[in-house]
Coordinates of N, CA and C in Angstrom, one line a residue:
X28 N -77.0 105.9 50.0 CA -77.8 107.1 49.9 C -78.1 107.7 51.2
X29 N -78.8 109.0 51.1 CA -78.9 109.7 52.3 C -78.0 110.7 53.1
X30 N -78.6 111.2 53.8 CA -77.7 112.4 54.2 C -77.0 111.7 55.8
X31 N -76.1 112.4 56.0 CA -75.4 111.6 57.5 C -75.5 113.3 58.3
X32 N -75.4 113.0 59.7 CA -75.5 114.1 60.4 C -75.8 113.7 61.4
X33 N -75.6 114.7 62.7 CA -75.1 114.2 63.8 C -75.1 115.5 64.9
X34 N -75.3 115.3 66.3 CA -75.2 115.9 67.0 C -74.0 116.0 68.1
X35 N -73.8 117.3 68.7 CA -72.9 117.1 70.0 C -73.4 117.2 71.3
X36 N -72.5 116.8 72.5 CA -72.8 117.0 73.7 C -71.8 117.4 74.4
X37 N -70.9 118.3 75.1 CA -70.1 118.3 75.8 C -70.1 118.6 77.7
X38 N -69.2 117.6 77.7 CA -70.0 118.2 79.5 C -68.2 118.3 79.9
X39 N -68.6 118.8 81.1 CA -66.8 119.0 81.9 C -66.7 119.1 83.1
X40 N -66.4 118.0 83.6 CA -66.3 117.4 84.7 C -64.8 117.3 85.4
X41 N -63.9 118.2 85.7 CA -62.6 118.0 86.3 C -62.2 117.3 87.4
X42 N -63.2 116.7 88.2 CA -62.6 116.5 89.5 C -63.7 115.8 90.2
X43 N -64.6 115.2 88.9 CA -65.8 114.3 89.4 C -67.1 114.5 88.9
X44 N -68.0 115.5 89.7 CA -69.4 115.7 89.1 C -69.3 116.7 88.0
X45 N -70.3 116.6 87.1 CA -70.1 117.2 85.5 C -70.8 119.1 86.6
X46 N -70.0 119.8 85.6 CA -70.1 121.0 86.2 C -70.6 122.1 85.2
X47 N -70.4 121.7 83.9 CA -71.2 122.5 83.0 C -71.5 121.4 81.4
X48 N -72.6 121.9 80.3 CA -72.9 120.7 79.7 C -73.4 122.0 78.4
X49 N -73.0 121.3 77.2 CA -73.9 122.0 75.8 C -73.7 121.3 75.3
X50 N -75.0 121.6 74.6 CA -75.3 121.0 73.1 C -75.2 121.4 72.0
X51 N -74.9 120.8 71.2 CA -74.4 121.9 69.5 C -75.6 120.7 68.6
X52 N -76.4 121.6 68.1 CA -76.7 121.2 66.7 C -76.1 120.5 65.6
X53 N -76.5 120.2 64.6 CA -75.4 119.3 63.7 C -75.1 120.5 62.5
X54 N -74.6 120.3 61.9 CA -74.1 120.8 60.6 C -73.5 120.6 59.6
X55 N -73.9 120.9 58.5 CA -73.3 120.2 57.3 C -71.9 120.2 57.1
X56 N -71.7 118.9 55.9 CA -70.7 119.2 55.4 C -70.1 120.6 54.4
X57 N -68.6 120.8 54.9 CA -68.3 122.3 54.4 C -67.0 121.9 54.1
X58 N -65.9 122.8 53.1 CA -65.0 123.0 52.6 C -64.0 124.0 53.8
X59 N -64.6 124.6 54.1 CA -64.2 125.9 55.0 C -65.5 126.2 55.9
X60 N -64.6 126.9 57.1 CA -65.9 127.1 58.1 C -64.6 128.7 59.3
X61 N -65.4 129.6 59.4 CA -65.2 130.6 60.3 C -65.2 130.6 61.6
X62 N -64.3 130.4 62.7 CA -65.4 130.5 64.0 C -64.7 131.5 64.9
X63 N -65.7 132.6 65.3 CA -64.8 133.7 66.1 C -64.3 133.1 67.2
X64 N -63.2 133.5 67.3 CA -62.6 133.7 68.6 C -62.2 135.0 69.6
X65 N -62.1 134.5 70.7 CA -62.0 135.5 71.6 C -61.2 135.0 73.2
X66 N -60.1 134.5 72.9 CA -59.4 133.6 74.1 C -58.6 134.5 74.4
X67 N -58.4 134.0 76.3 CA -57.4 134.5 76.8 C -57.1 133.4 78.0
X68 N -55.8 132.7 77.5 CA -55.3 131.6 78.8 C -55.6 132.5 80.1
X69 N -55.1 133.6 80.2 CA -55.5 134.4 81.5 C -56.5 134.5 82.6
X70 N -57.6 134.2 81.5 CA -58.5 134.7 81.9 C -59.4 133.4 82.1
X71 N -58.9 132.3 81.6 CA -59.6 131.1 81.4 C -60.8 130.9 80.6
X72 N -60.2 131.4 79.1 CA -61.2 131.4 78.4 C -61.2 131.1 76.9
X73 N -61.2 129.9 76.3 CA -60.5 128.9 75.5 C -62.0 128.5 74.4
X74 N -61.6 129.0 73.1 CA -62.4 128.4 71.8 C -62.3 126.9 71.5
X75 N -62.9 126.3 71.4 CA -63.3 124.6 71.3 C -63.5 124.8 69.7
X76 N -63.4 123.2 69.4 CA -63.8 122.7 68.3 C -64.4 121.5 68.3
X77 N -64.7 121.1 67.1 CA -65.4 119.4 66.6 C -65.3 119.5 65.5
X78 N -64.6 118.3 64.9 CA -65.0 118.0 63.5 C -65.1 116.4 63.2
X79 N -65.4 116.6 62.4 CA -65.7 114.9 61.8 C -65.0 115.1 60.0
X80 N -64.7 113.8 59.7 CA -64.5 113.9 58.2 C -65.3 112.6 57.7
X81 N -66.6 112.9 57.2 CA -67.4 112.2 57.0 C -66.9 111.3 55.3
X82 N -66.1 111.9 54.7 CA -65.3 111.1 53.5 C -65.1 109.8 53.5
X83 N -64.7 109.5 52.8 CA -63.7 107.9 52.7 C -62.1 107.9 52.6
X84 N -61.7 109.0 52.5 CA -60.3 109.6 52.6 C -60.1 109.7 53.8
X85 N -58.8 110.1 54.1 CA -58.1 111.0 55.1 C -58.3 112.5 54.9
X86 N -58.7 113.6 55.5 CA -58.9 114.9 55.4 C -58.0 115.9 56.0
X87 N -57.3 116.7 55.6 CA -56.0 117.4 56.0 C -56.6 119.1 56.6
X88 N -57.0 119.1 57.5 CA -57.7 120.8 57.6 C -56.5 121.5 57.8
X89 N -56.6 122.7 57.5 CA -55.6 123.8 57.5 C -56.0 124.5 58.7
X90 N -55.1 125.0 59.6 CA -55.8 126.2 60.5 C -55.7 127.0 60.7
X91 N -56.0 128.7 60.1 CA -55.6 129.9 60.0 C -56.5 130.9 61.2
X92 N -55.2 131.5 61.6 CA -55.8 132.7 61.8 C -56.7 134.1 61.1
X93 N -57.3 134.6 61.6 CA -57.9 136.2 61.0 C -58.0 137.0 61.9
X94 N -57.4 138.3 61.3 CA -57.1 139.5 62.3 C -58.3 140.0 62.9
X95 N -58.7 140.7 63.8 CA -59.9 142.1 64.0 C -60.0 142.4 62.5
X96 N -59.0 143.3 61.6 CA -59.6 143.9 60.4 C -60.0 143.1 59.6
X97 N -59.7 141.8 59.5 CA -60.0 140.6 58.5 C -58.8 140.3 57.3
X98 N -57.9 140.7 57.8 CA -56.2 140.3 57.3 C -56.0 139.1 57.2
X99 N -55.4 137.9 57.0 CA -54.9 136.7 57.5 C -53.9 137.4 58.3
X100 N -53.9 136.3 59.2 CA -52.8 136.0 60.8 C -52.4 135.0 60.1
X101 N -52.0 133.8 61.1 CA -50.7 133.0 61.3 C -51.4 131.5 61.0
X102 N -50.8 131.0 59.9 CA -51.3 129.3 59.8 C -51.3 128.8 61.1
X103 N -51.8 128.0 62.0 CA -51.8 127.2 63.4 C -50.7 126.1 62.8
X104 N -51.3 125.3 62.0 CA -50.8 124.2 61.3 C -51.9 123.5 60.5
X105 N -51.9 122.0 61.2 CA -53.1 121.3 60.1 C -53.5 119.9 61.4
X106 N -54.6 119.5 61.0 CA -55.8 118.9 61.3 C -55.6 117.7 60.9
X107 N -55.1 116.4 61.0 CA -55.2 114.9 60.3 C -56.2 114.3 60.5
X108 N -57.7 114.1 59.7 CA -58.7 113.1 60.4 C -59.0 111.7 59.4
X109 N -59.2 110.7 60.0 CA -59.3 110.1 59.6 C -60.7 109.5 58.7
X110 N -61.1 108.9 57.8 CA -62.4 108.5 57.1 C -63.0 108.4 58.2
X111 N -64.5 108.9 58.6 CA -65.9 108.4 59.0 C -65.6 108.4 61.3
X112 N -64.3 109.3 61.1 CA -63.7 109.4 62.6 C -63.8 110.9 62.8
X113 N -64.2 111.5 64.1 CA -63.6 113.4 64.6 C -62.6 113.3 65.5
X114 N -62.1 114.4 65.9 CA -61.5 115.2 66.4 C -62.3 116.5 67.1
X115 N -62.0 116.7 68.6 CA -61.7 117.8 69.1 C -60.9 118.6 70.1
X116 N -60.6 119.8 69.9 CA -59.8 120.9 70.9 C -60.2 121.6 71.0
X117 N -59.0 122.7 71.8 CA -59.1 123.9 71.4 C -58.2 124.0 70.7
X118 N -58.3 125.8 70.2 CA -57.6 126.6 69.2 C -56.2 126.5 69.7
X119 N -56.3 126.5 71.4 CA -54.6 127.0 71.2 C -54.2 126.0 71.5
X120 N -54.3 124.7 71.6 CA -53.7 123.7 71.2 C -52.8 123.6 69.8
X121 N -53.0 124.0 69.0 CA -52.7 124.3 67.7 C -51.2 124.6 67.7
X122 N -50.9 125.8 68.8 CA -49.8 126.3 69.1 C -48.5 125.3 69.3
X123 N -47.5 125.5 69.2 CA -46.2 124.8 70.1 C -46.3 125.3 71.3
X124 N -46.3 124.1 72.1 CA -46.1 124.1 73.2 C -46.0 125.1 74.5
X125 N -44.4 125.6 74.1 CA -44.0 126.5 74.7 C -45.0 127.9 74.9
X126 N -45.9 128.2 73.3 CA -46.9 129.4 73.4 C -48.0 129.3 74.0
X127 N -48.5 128.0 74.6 CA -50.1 127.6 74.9 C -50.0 128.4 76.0
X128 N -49.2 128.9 77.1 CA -49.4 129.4 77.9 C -49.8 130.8 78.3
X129 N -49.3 131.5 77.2 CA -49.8 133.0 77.1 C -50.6 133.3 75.8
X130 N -51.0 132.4 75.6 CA -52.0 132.5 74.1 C -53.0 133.4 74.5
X131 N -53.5 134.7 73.5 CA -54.4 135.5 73.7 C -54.7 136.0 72.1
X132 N -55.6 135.8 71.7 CA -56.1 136.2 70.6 C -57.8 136.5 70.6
X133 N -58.1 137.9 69.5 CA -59.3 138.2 69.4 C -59.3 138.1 68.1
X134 N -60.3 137.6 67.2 CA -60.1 137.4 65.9 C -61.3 136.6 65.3
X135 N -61.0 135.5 64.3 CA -61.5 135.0 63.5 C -60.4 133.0 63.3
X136 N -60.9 132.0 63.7 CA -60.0 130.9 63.0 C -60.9 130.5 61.9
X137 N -60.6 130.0 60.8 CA -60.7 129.5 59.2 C -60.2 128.4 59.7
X138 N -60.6 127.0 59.6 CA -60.6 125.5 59.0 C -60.8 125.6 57.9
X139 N -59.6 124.7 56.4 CA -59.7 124.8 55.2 C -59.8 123.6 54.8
X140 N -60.2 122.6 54.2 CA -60.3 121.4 54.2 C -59.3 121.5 52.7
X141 N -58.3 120.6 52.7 CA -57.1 120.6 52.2 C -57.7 119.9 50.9
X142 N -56.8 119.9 49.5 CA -57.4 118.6 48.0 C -58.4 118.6 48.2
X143 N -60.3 119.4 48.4 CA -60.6 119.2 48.3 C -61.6 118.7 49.5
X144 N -61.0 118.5 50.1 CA -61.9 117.9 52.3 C -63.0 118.7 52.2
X145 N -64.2 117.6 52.6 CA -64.5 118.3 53.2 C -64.8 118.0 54.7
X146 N -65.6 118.3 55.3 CA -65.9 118.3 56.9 C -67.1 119.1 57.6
X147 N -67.6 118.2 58.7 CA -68.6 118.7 59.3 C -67.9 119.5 60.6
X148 N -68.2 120.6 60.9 CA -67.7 121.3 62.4 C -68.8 121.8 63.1
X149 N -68.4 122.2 64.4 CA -69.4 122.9 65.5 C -68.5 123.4 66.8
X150 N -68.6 124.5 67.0 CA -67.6 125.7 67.9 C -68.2 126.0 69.1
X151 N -67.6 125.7 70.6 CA -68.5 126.9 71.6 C -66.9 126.8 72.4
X152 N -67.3 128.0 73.6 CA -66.4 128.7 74.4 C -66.5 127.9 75.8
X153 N -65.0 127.6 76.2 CA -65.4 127.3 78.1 C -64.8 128.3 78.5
X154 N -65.5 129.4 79.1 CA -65.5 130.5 79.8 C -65.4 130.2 81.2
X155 N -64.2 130.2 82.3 CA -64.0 129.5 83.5 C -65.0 128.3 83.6
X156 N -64.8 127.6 83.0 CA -65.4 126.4 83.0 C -66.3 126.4 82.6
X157 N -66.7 127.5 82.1 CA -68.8 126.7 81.7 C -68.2 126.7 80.3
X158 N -69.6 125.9 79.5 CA -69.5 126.2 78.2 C -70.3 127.0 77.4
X159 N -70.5 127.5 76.7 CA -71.4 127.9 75.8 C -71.3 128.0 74.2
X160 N -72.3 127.2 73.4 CA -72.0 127.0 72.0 C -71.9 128.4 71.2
X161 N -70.7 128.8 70.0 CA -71.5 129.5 69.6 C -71.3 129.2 67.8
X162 N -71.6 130.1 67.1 CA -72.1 130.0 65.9 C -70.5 129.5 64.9
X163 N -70.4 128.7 63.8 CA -70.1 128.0 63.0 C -70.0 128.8 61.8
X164 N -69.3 130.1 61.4 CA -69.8 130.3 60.2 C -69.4 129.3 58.3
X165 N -70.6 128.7 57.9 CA -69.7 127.7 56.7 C -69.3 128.3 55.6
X166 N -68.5 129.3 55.8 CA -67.7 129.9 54.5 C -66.2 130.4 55.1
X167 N -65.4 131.3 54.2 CA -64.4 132.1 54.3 C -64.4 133.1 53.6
X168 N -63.8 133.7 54.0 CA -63.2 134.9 53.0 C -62.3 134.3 51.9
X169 N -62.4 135.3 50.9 CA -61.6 134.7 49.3 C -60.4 135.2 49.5
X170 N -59.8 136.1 50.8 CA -58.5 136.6 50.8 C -57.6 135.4 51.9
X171 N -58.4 134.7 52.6 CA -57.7 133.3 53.4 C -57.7 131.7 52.7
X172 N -56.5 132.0 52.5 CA -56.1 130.9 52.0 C -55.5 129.5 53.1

């Protein structure tokens, strides 16, 4: 019994002493979760994730894009986590390889938690290296699948 929940901490340290540091609040478990993006490899400015699959299963997250108008974009792919274990990136990790390097998107990513998953998440930006957390929305739209 009881609820499970949990906090984050990220810090980023390249080359020795930690140089920027956030904290993310915890959040529930969700089916689906929104988190804007706004990346540009260019510019050195990359959307992060966290998740956990607080289940007893394996959890399969789906990773979709969303346009500016709120269209679906492009599946990324999918998420494998294991029971009561997280995962994190970024978004354009998602990509093959060859694209991570000019990756530039303004939009919306959707996490779908596959049969049924569900999962805890929490989203912030490293903006030339710093970080900053930002908001998690826990729904989707009914037109992203």
């Amino acid at each position: 019994g009881g609820l499970l929940g949990g906090v984050a901490t990220f810090s980023y340290a390249p080359a020795g002493p930690v140089q920027t540091v956030a904290g993310v609040m915890p959040s529930t478990a969700v089916s689906a979760v929104t988190i804007p993006v706004d990346d540009d490899v260019s510019q050195d400015r990359f959307t992060g994730y966290a998740i956990v699959n607080p289940g007893s299963t394996t959890a399969v997250i789906k990773v979709v894009t969303v346009n500016p108008d709120g269209t679906p974009g492009t599946t990324l792919g999918s998420i494998s986590i294991d029971p009561g274990t997280h995962k994190a990136g970024f978004i354009y990790q998602q990509l093959p390889q060859t694209q991570q390097g000019t990756w530039k998107f303004r939009g919306s990513v959707v996490l779908i938690g596959q049969n049924g998953a569900t999962f805890s998440a929490v989203a912030l930006v490293m903006n030339k290296g710093l970080f900053t957390v930002i908001p998690v929305i826990p729904s989707k739209s009914p037109n992203i699948q």
